[in-house]
Short mmCIF file of C-alpha atoms in Angstrom, two decimals:
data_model
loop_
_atom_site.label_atom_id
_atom_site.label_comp_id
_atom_site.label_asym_id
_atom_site.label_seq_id
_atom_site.Cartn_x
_atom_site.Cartn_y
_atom_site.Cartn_z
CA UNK D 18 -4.80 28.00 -2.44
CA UNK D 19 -1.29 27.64 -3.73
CA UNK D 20 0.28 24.48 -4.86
CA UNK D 21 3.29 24.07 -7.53
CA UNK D 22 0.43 22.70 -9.97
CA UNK D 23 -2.70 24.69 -8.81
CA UNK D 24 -4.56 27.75 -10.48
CA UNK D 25 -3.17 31.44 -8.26
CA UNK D 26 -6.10 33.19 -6.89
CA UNK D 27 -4.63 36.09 -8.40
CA UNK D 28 -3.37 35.36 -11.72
CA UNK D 29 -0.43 37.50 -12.38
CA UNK D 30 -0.14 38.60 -16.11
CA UNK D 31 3.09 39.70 -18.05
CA UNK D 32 1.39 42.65 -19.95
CA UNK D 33 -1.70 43.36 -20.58
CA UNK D 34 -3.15 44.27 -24.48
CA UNK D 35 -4.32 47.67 -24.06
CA UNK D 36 -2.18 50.70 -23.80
CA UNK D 37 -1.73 52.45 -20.03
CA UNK D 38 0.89 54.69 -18.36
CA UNK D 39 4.06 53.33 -16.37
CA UNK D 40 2.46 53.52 -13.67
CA UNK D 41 -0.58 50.73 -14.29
CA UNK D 42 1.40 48.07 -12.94
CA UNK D 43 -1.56 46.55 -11.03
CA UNK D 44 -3.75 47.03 -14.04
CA UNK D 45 -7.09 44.40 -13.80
CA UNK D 46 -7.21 42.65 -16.91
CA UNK D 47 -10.86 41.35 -16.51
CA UNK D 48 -13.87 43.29 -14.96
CA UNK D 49 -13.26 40.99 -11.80
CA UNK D 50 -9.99 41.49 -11.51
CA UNK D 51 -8.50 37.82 -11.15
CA UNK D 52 -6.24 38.56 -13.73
CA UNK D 53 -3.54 41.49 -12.99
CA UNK D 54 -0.68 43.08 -15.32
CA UNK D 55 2.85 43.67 -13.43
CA UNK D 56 4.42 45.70 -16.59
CA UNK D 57 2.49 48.16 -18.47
CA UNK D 58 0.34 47.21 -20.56
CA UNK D 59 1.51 47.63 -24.18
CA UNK D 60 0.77 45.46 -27.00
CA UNK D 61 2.52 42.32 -27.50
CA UNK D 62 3.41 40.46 -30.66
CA UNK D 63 3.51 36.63 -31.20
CA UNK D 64 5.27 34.50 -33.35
CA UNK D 65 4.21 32.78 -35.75
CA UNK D 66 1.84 29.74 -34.45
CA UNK D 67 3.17 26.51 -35.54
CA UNK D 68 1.40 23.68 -36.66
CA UNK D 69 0.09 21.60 -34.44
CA UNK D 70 1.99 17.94 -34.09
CA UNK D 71 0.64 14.68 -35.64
CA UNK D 72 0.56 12.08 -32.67
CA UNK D 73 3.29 9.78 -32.29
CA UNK D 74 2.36 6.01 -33.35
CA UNK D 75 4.16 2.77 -31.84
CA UNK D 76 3.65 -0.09 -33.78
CA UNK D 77 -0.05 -1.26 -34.80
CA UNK D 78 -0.83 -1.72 -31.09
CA UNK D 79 0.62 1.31 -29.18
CA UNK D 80 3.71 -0.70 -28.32
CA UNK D 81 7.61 0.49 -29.99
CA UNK D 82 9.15 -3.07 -30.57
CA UNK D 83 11.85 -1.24 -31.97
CA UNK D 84 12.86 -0.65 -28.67
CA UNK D 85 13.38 -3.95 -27.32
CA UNK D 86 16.64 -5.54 -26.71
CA UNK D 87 16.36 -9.27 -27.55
CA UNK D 88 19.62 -9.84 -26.58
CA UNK D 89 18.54 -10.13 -22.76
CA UNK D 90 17.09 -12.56 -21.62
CA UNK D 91 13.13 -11.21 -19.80
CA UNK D 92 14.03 -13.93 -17.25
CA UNK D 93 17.48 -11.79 -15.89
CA UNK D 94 15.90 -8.19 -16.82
CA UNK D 95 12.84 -7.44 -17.88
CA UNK D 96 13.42 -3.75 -17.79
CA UNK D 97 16.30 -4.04 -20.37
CA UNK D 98 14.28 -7.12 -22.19
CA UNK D 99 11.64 -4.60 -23.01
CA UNK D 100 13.51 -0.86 -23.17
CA UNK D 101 17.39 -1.85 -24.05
CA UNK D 102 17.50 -0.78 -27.43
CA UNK D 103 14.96 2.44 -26.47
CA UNK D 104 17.75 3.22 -23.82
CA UNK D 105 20.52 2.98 -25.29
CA UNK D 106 19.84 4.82 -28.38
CA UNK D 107 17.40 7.61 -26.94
CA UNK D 108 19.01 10.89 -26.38
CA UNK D 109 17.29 13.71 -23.64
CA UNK D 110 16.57 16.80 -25.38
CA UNK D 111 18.89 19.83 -24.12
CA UNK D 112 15.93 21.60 -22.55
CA UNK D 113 14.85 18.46 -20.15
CA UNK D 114 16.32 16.96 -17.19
CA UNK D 115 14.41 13.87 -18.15
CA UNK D 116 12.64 12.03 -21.15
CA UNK D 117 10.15 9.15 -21.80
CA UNK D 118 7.22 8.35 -22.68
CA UNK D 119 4.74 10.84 -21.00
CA UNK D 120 7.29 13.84 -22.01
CA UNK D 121 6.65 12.90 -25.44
CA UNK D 122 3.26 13.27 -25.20
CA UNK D 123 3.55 16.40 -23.38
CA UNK D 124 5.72 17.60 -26.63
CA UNK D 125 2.48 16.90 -28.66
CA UNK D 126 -0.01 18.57 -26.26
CA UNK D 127 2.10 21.78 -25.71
CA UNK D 128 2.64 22.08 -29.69
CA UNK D 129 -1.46 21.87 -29.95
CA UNK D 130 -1.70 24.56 -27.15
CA UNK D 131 0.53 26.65 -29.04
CA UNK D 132 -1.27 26.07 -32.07
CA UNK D 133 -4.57 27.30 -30.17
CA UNK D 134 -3.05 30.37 -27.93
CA UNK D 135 -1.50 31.74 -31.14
CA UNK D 136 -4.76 31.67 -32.54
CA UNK D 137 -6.31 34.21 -29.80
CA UNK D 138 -6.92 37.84 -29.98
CA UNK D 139 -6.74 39.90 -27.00
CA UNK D 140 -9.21 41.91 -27.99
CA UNK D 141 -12.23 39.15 -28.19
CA UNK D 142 -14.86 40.32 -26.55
CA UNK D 143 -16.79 37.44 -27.72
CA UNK D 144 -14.56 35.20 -26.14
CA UNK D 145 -13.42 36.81 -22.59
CA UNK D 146 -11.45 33.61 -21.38
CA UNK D 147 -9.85 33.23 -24.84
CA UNK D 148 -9.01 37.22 -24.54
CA UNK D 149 -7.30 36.66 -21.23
CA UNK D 150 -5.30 33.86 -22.59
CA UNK D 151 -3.91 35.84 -25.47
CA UNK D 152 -2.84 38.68 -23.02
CA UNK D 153 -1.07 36.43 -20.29
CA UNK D 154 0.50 34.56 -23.76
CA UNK D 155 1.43 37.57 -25.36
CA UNK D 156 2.42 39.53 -21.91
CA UNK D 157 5.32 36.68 -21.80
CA UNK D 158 6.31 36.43 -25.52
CA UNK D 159 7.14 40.40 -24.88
CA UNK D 160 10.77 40.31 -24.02
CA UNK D 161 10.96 44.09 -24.75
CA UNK D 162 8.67 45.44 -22.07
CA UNK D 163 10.10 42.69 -19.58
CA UNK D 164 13.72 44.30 -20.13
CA UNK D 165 12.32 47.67 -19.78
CA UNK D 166 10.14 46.66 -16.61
CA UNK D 167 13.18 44.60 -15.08
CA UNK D 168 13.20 44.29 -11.83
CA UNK D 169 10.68 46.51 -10.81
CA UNK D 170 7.46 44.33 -10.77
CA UNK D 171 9.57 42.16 -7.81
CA UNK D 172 10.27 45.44 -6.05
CA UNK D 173 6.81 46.56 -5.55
CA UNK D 174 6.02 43.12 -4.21
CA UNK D 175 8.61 43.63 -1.80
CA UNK D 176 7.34 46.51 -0.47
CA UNK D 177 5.00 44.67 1.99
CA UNK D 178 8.04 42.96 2.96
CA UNK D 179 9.86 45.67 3.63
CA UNK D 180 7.25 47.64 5.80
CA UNK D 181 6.19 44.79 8.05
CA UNK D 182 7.05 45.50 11.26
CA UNK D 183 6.07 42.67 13.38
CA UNK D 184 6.16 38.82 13.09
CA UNK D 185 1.67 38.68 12.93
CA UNK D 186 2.65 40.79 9.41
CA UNK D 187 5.45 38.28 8.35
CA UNK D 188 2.85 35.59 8.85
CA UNK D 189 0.03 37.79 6.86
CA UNK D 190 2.57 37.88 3.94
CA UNK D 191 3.20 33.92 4.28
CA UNK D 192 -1.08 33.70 4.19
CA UNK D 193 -1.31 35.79 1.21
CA UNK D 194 1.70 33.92 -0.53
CA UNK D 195 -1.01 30.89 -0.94
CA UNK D 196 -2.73 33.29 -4.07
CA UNK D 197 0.75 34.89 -5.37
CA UNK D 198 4.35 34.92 -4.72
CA UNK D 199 6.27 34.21 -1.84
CA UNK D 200 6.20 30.92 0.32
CA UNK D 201 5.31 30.07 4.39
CA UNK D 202 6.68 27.54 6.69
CA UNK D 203 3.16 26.01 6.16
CA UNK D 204 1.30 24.74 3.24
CA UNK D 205 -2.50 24.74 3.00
CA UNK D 206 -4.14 22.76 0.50
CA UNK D 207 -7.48 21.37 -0.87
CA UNK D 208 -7.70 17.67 -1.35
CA UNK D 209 -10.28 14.70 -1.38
CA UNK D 210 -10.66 13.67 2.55
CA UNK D 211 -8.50 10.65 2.38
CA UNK D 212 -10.99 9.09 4.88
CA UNK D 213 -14.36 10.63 3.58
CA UNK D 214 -13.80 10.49 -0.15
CA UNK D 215 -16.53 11.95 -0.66
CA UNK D 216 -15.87 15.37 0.42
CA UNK D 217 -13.01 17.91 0.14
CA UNK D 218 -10.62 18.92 2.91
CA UNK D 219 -8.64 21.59 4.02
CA UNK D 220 -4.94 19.99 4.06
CA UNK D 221 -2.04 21.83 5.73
CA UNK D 222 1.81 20.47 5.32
CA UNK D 223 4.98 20.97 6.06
CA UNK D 224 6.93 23.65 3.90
CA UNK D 225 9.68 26.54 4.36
CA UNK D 226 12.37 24.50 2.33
CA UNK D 227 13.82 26.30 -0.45
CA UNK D 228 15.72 23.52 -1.25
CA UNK D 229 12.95 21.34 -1.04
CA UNK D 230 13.43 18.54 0.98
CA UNK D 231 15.17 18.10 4.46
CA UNK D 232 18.05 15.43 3.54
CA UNK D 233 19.50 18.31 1.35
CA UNK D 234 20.45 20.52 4.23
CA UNK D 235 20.86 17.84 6.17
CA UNK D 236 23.07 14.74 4.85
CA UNK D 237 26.65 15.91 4.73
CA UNK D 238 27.21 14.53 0.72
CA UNK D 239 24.98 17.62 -0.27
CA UNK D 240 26.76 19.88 1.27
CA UNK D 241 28.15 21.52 -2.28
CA UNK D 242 24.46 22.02 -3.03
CA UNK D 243 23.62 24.21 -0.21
CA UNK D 244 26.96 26.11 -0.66
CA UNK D 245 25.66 26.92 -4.01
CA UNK D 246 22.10 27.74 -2.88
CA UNK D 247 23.61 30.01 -0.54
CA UNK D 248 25.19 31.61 -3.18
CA UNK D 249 22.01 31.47 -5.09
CA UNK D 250 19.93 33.04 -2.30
CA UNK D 251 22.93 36.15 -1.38
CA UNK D 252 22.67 36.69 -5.93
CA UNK D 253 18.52 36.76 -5.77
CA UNK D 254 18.86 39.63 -2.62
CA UNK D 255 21.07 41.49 -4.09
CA UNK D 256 19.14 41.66 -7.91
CA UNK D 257 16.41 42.75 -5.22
CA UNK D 258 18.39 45.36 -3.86
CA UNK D 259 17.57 43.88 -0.46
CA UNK D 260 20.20 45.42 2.29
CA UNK D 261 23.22 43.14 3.30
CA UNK D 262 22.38 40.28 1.16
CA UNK D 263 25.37 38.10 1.76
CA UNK D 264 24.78 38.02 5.36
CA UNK D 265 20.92 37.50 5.01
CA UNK D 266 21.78 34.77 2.82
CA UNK D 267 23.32 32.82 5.55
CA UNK D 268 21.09 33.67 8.08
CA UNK D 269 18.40 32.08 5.63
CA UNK D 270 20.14 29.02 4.80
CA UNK D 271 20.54 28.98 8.77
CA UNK D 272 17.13 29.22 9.71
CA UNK D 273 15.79 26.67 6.70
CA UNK D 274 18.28 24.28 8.28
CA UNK D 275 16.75 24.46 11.58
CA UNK D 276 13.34 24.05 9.35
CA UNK D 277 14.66 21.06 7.57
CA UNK D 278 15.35 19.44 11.14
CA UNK D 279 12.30 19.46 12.15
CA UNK D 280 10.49 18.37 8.94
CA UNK D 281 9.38 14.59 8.64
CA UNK D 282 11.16 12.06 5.98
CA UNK D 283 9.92 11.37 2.76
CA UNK D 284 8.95 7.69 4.16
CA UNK D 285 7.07 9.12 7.29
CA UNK D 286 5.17 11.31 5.09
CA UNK D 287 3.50 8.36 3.45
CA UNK D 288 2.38 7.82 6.20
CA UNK D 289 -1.50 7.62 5.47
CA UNK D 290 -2.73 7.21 8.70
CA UNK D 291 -0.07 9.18 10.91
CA UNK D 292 -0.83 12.20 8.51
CA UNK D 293 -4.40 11.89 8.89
CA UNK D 294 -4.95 14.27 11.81
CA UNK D 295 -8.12 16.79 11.98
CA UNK D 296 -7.57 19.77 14.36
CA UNK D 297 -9.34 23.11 14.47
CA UNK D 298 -7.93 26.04 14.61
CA UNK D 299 -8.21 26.27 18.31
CA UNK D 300 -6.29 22.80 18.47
CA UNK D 301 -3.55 23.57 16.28
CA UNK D 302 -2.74 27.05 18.16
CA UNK D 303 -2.88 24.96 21.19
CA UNK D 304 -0.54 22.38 19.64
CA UNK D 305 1.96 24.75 17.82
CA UNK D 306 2.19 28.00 19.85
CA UNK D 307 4.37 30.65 18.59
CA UNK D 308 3.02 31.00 15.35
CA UNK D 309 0.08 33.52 14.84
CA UNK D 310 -2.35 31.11 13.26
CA UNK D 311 -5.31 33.25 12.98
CA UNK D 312 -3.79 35.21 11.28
CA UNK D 313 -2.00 33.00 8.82
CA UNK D 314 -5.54 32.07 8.48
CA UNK D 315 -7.47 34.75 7.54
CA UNK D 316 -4.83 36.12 5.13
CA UNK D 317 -4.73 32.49 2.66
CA UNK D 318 -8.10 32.59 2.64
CA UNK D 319 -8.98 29.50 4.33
CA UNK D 320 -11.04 31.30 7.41
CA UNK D 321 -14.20 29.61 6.33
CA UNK D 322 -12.51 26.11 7.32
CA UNK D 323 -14.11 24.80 10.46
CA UNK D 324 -11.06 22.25 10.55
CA UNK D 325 -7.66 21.23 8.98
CA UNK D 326 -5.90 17.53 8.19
CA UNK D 327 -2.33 18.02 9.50
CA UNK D 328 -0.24 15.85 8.03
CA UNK D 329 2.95 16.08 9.79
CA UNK D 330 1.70 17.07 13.13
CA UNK D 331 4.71 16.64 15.11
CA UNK D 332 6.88 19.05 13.18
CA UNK D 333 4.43 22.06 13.38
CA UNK D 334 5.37 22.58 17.07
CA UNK D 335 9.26 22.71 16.36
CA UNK D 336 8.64 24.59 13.26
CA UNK D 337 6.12 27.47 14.93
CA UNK D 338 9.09 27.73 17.73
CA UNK D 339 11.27 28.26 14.92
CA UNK D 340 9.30 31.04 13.42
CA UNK D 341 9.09 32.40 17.11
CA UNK D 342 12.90 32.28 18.20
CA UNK D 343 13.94 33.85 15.00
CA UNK D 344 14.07 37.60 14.42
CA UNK D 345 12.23 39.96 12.22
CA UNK D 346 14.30 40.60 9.72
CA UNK D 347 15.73 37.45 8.99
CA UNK D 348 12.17 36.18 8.13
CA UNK D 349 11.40 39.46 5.88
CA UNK D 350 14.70 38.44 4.42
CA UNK D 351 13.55 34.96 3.56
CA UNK D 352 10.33 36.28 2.49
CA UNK D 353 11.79 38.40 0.30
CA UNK D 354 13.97 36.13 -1.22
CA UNK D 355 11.13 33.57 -1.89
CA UNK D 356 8.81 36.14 -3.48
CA UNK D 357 12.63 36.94 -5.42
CA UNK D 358 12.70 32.99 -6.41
CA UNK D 359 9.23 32.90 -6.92
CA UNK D 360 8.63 35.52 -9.36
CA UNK D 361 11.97 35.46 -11.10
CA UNK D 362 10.93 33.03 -14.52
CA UNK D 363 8.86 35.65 -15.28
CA UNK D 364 10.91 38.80 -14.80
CA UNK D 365 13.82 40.46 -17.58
CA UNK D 366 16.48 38.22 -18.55
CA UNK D 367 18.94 38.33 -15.58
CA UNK D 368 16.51 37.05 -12.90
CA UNK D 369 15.41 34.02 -15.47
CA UNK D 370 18.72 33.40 -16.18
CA UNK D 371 19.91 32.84 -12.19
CA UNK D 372 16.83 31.16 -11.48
CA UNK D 373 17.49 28.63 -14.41
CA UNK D 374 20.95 28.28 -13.78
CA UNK D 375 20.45 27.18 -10.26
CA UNK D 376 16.93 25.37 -10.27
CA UNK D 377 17.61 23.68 -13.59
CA UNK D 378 20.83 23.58 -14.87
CA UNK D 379 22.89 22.99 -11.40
CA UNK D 380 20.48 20.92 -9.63
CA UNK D 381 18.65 19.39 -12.24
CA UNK D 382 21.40 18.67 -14.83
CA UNK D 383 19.22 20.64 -17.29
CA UNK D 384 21.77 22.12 -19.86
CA UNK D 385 19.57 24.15 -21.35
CA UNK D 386 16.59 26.81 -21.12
CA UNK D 387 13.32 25.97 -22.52
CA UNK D 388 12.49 28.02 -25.43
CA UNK D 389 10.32 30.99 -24.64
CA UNK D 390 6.90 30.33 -26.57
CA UNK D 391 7.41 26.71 -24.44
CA UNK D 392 7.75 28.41 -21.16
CA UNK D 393 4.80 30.74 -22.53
CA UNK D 394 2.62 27.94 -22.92
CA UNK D 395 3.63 26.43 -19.68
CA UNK D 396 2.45 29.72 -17.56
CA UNK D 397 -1.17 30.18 -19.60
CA UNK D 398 -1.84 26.58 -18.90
CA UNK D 399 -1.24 26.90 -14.74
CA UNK D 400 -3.14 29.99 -14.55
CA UNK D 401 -5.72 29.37 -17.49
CA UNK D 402 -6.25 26.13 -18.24
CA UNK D 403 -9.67 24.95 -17.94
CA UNK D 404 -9.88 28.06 -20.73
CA UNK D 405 -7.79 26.61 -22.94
CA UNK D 406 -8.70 23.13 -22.10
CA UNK D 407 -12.02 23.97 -23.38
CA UNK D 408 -11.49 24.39 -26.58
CA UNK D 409 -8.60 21.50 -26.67
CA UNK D 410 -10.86 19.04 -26.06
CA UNK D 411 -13.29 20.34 -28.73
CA UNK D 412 -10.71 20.12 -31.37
CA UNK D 413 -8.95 17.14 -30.58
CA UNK D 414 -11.71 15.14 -28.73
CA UNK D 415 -14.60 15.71 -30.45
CA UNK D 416 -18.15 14.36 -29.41
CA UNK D 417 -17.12 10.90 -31.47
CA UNK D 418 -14.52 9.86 -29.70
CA UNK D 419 -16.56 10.20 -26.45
CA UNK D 420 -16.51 6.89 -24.58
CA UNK D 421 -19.66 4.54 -24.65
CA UNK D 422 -20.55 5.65 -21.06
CA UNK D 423 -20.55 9.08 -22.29
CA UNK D 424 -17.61 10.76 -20.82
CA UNK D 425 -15.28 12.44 -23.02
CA UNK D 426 -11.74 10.97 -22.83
CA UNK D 427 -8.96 12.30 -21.38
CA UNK D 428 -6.18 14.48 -23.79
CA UNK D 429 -3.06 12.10 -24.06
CA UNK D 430 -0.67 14.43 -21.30
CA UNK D 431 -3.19 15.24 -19.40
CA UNK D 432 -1.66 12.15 -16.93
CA UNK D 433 1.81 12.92 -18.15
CA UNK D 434 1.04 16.77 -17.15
CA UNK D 435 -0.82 15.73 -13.80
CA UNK D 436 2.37 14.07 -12.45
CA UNK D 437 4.76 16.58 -13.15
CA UNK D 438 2.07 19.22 -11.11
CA UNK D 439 2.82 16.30 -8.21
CA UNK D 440 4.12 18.40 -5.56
CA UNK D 441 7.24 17.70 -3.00
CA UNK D 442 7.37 18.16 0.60
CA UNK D 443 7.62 22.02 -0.20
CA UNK D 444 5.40 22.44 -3.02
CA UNK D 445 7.43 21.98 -5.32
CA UNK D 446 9.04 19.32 -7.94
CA UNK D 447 11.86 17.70 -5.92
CA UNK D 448 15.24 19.45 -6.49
CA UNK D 449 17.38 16.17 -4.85
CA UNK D 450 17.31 14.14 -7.68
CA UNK D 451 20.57 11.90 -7.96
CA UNK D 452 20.79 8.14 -8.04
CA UNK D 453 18.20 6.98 -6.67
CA UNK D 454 15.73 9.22 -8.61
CA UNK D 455 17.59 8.02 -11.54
CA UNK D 456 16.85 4.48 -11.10
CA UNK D 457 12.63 5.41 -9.85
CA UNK D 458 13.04 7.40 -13.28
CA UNK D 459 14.23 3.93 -14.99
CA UNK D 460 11.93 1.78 -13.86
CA UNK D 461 8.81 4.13 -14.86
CA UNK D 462 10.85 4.22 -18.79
CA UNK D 463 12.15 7.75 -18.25
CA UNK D 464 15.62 8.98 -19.05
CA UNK D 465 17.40 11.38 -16.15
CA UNK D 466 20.11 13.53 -15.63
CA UNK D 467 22.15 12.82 -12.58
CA UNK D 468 22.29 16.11 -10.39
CA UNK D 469 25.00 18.36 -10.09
#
């Protein structure tokens, strides 16, 4: 299953630690293949692992009284009473779009990670998760064979794209998106049954939003945002050598619009109970007709399902007419620029760069890029960390610091690093931002960057 925080079924590898011609670019990194290289696989070297942070105290109690303002009164603000001084003088680092607390703490546990990645061989066939780590780690940290590879690990992806020749294949590639790249106008998801806690159920959502969430395509005051994702979308296409990209682009932007009017609010989709709503398969094809279900099915995987929780039940008849009333190639043109979108943080330098221009620095106010071993470190810890988390714990929550019930405690981000994998309507952290974000970041002690 795909979600922005879950593990792919098919983790996709930069590079791979043994040597293997040009034309390996599908090379299986483990004897089960769940692990697969899209550059050749040459050696990679690391830098130097640093060491790993001390933890950040506050006070003798956990608390940073430096940060209080005294000057206001707790009675007129207790926000400012407790924060002020923490506020005023804080500064967010260049490479976030936000800062508090929990990002601190994220500092310390990516600094530990790095500390233990670094520390990995590629080679350890003693240790085959702590080999795989190393070669996803390393596969990233080698800018060299990304440059050389550029773009063409997107344009074998594409190929699919390209070939399909009816709308049942578009919706095999939007299936098959849930364990790689790419996206669908639906989003399919394992959760706790929010009415039989007990058990786990097969979710399915709303998606198809590049943008994220409807009020950006459709409140007038963003309209300079999806101006520049059109741009953004027409730049991606044509780094993909896609045919007519300008036009696709608008065509795209056209048909997530008519997505985006059909999606539910932000408010209804809190909705516990009116997104509790168990349908088979049979049901929802009988519901939303136009969209080949079975064999969006079959192709994420979720065939074994004997039933599905829609959430937003009402929109997946308007959005499977979309799918139906639009032609071929505009949806292989918005598939292919979501596999473009998807894949492009972990392509050469001119794909990251657009992708982080756009996605961070325009929308997000982030002025700049993450440094690589970060963004390194980031990637191994979607795709492997229980692996890593393994031997985390071990070192920095060892058997004495086990609670009294026995359970071992939690690592200090693990929250912090749990709500940024929080996903948005589409799967992804919300791109809106502005004002009122700003203020929800205030109130949870979290500087933010307005957006652009």
């Amino acid at each position: 299953m795909k979600s922005k925080f879950a593990v792919l079924v098919s983790l996709i590898a930069i590079a791979a630690a043994t040597p293997a011609t040009a034309q390996d670019l599908h090379a299986c990194i483990d004897e089960a293949c769940t692990i697969e290289s899209i550059l050749p696989q040459d050696a990679a070297s690391g830098t130097p692992a640093a060491d790993a942070a001390a933890a950040t105290r506050y006070g003798r109690w956990g608390f940073d009284l430096a940060g209080m303002d005294k000057s206001v009164k707790p009675g007129n603000d207790w926000f400012d009473y407790v924060n002020g001084s923490w506020v005023k003088t804080t500064q967010i680092p260049a490479d976030r779009s936000s800062y508090g607390a929990f990002a601190v703490l994220r500092d310390l546990s990516e600094a530990r990670m790095r500390t233990l990645v670094e520390g990995y061989k590629p080679g350890d066939a003693a240790n085959p998760d702590r080999a795989k780590v190393a070669t996803l780690y390393q596969g990233f940290m080698d800018e060299a064979a990304i440059e050389r590879a550029d773009a063409a690990p997107l344009l074998q992806r594409l190929a699919p794209v390209k070939a399909a020749t009816t709308k049942d294949d578009v919706a095999v590639l939007m299936g098959k998106s849930m364990g790689g790249f790419g996206a669908s106008f639906f989003g399919p998801g394992v959760n706790d049954d929010a009415k039989q806690p007990d058990v786990y159920a097969l979710y399915l959502r709303q998606s198809g939003l590049g943008l994220g969430d409807r009020d950006l395509y459709l409140d007038p005051k963003f309209a300079p945002q999806v101006v520049r994702y059109q741009a953004y979308v027409a730049q991606m296409l044509g780094m993909a050598n896609w045919p007519n990209a300008q036009a696709a682009a608008a065509k795209i932007v056209a048909l997530e619009t008519r997505i985006a009017q059909a999606h539910w609010t932000r408010a209804q989709s809190r909705d516990r109970d009116k997104t509790y709503n168990p349908m088979t398969l049979a049901q929802l094809q009988a519901q939303a007709p136009g969209f080949p279900w079975a064999k969006f099915w079959t192709a994420a995987g979720i065939d074994k399902a004997n039933r599905a929780i829609v959430a937003q039940n009402t929109a997946f008849p308007k959005i499977a007419e979309v799918f139906a009333t639009t032609d071929l190639d505009t949806l292989k043109a918005w598939q292919a620029f979501r596999t473009a979108d998807d894949i492009a943080p972990l392509l050469s330098k001119r794909f990251v760069d657009a992708n982080f221009d756009f996605r961070s620095k325009f929308l997000n106010g982030q002025p700049q890029q993450r440094d690589r071993w970060k963004r390194g470190i980031g990637v191994t810890e979607r795709a492997l960390g229980e692996a890593i988390g393994r031997d985390y714990v071990a070192l920095y929550f060892p058997p004495a610091l086990e609670d009294q019930d026995g359970r071992t405690r939690r690592k200090p981000a693990d929250r912090a690093a749990r709500a940024d994998r929080r996903p948005a309507l589409d799967g992804r952290r919300d791109q809106a931002g502005g004002a009122g974000q700003a203020r929800q970041f205030q109130r949870e002690g979290r500087l933010s960057r307005q957006m652009a």
